[in-house]
Amino acid sequence: QVQLVESGGGLVQAGGSLRLSCEASGRTFSIYAMGWFRQAPGKEREFVGSITWSGGSTAYADSVKGRFTISRDNTKNTVYLQMNSLKPEDTAVYYCAARTRRVGHYDYWGQGTQVTVSS
């Protein structure tokens, strides 16, 4: 099993920045990629971005391209989501996830961390 713990959420004004962290533990050697998702009240969970563990290849949703950046620190088993130029519509619970395959569903999920952007 893999355990994921998110941190770094909080309140920020529009235009501000925030960095989320996700620390993985357990069978981390099985992780192929890690992703960030978010879910706002009354809305479906949506994909934010992802990064492969070995190569560091990233992918982003159109809504966050140019504003959000995913990075990793393999020595710390940690993935980061740097969020800049935040907008009120970015308000959501942000979840870290991990998958063990190149494609397909994510196998493990963190508990989520709240991000609130005020106008």
GROMACS .gro file of C-alpha atoms in nm:
model
  119
    1GLN     CA    1   0.000   0.000   0.000
    2VAL     CA    2   0.086   0.366  -0.044
    3GLN     CA    3  -0.011   0.639   0.197
    4LEU     CA    4  -0.040   1.002   0.086
    5VAL     CA    5  -0.062   1.309   0.308
    6GLU     CA    6  -0.135   1.655   0.168
    7SER     CA    7  -0.048   1.980   0.340
    8GLY     CA    8  -0.017   2.350   0.268
    9GLY     CA    9  -0.377   2.448   0.208
   10GLY     CA   10  -0.520   2.768   0.345
   11LEU     CA   11  -0.676   3.104   0.268
   12VAL     CA   12  -0.527   3.342   0.015
   13GLN     CA   13  -0.643   3.650  -0.174
   14ALA     CA   14  -0.697   3.648  -0.548
   15GLY     CA   15  -0.368   3.693  -0.729
   16GLY     CA   16  -0.174   3.533  -0.448
   17SER     CA   17   0.027   3.211  -0.435
   18LEU     CA   18   0.021   2.889  -0.238
   19ARG     CA   19   0.228   2.570  -0.242
   20LEU     CA   20   0.079   2.232  -0.162
   21SER     CA   21   0.285   1.931  -0.061
   22CYS     CA   22   0.210   1.561  -0.085
   23GLU     CA   23   0.432   1.314   0.099
   24ALA     CA   24   0.416   0.948   0.001
   25SER     CA   25   0.507   0.655   0.224
   26GLY     CA   26   0.477   0.278   0.218
   27ARG     CA   27   0.538   0.098  -0.112
   28THR     CA   28   0.658   0.412  -0.287
   29PHE     CA   29   0.871   0.208  -0.527
   30SER     CA   30   0.550   0.103  -0.702
   31ILE     CA   31   0.447   0.459  -0.794
   32TYR     CA   32   0.458   0.545  -1.163
   33ALA     CA   33   0.300   0.890  -1.146
   34MET     CA   34   0.135   1.124  -0.902
   35GLY     CA   35  -0.149   1.360  -0.974
   36TRP     CA   36  -0.338   1.649  -0.824
   37PHE     CA   37  -0.716   1.673  -0.837
   38ARG     CA   38  -0.963   1.919  -0.692
   39GLN     CA   39  -1.330   1.924  -0.605
   40ALA     CA   40  -1.540   2.231  -0.541
   41PRO     CA   41  -1.878   2.211  -0.363
   42GLY     CA   42  -2.147   2.080  -0.595
   43LYS     CA   43  -1.900   1.998  -0.871
   44GLU     CA   44  -1.733   1.686  -1.003
   45ARG     CA   45  -1.377   1.609  -0.908
   46GLU     CA   46  -1.147   1.742  -1.178
   47PHE     CA   47  -0.793   1.672  -1.287
   48VAL     CA   48  -0.540   1.948  -1.216
   49GLY     CA   49  -0.206   1.803  -1.317
   50SER     CA   50   0.030   1.508  -1.292
   51ILE     CA   51   0.397   1.419  -1.290
   52THR     CA   52   0.581   1.094  -1.357
   53TRP     CA   53   0.804   0.986  -1.073
   54SER     CA   54   1.109   0.882  -1.270
   55GLY     CA   55   1.108   1.114  -1.571
   56GLY     CA   56   0.932   1.416  -1.426
   57SER     CA   57   0.701   1.457  -1.726
   58THR     CA   58   0.410   1.686  -1.642
   59ALA     CA   59   0.058   1.739  -1.769
   60TYR     CA   60  -0.189   2.012  -1.676
   61ALA     CA   61  -0.553   2.096  -1.715
   62ASP     CA   62  -0.616   2.393  -1.945
   63SER     CA   63  -0.765   2.589  -1.657
   64VAL     CA   64  -0.435   2.598  -1.467
   65LYS     CA   65  -0.174   2.602  -1.744
   66GLY     CA   66   0.072   2.885  -1.696
   67ARG     CA   67  -0.032   2.935  -1.335
   68PHE     CA   68   0.028   2.601  -1.160
   69THR     CA   69   0.350   2.400  -1.158
   70ILE     CA   70   0.403   2.044  -1.037
   71SER     CA   71   0.744   1.934  -0.916
   72ARG     CA   72   0.891   1.647  -0.717
   73ASP     CA   73   1.167   1.569  -0.470
   74ASN     CA   74   1.242   1.199  -0.501
   75THR     CA   75   1.470   1.198  -0.198
   76LYS     CA   76   1.179   1.314   0.016
   77ASN     CA   77   0.908   1.114  -0.163
   78THR     CA   78   0.724   1.441  -0.200
   79VAL     CA   79   0.535   1.611  -0.482
   80TYR     CA   80   0.452   1.981  -0.484
   81LEU     CA   81   0.184   2.191  -0.647
   82GLN     CA   82   0.291   2.553  -0.680
   83MET     CA   83  -0.015   2.768  -0.742
   84ASN     CA   84   0.031   3.125  -0.864
   85SER     CA   85  -0.212   3.394  -0.977
   86LEU     CA   86  -0.489   3.224  -0.784
   87LYS     CA   87  -0.850   3.295  -0.873
   88PRO     CA   88  -1.169   3.252  -0.668
   89GLU     CA   89  -1.267   2.966  -0.900
   90ASP     CA   90  -0.959   2.777  -0.779
   91THR     CA   91  -1.132   2.734  -0.443
   92ALA     CA   92  -1.169   2.362  -0.376
   93VAL     CA   93  -1.046   2.067  -0.177
   94TYR     CA   94  -0.723   1.954  -0.340
   95TYR     CA   95  -0.632   1.586  -0.342
   96CYS     CA   96  -0.305   1.413  -0.410
   97ALA     CA   97  -0.319   1.075  -0.583
   98ALA     CA   98  -0.080   0.805  -0.704
   99ARG     CA   99  -0.103   0.542  -0.975
  100THR     CA  100   0.112   0.237  -1.035
  101ARG     CA  101   0.053   0.212  -1.410
  102ARG     CA  102   0.151   0.430  -1.704
  103VAL     CA  103  -0.215   0.478  -1.790
  104GLY     CA  104  -0.538   0.410  -1.608
  105HIS     CA  105  -0.698   0.500  -1.280
  106TYR     CA  106  -0.525   0.629  -0.969
  107ASP     CA  107  -0.483   0.367  -0.699
  108TYR     CA  108  -0.420   0.574  -0.387
  109TRP     CA  109  -0.557   0.901  -0.256
  110GLY     CA  110  -0.475   1.147   0.019
  111GLN     CA  111  -0.723   1.302   0.259
  112GLY     CA  112  -0.737   1.638   0.083
  113THR     CA  113  -0.650   1.992   0.184
  114GLN     CA  114  -0.875   2.297   0.156
  115VAL     CA  115  -0.773   2.591  -0.061
  116THR     CA  116  -0.986   2.903  -0.042
  117VAL     CA  117  -0.925   3.206  -0.264
  118SER     CA  118  -1.103   3.528  -0.171
  119SER     CA  119  -1.181   3.811  -0.410
   0.00000   0.00000   0.00000
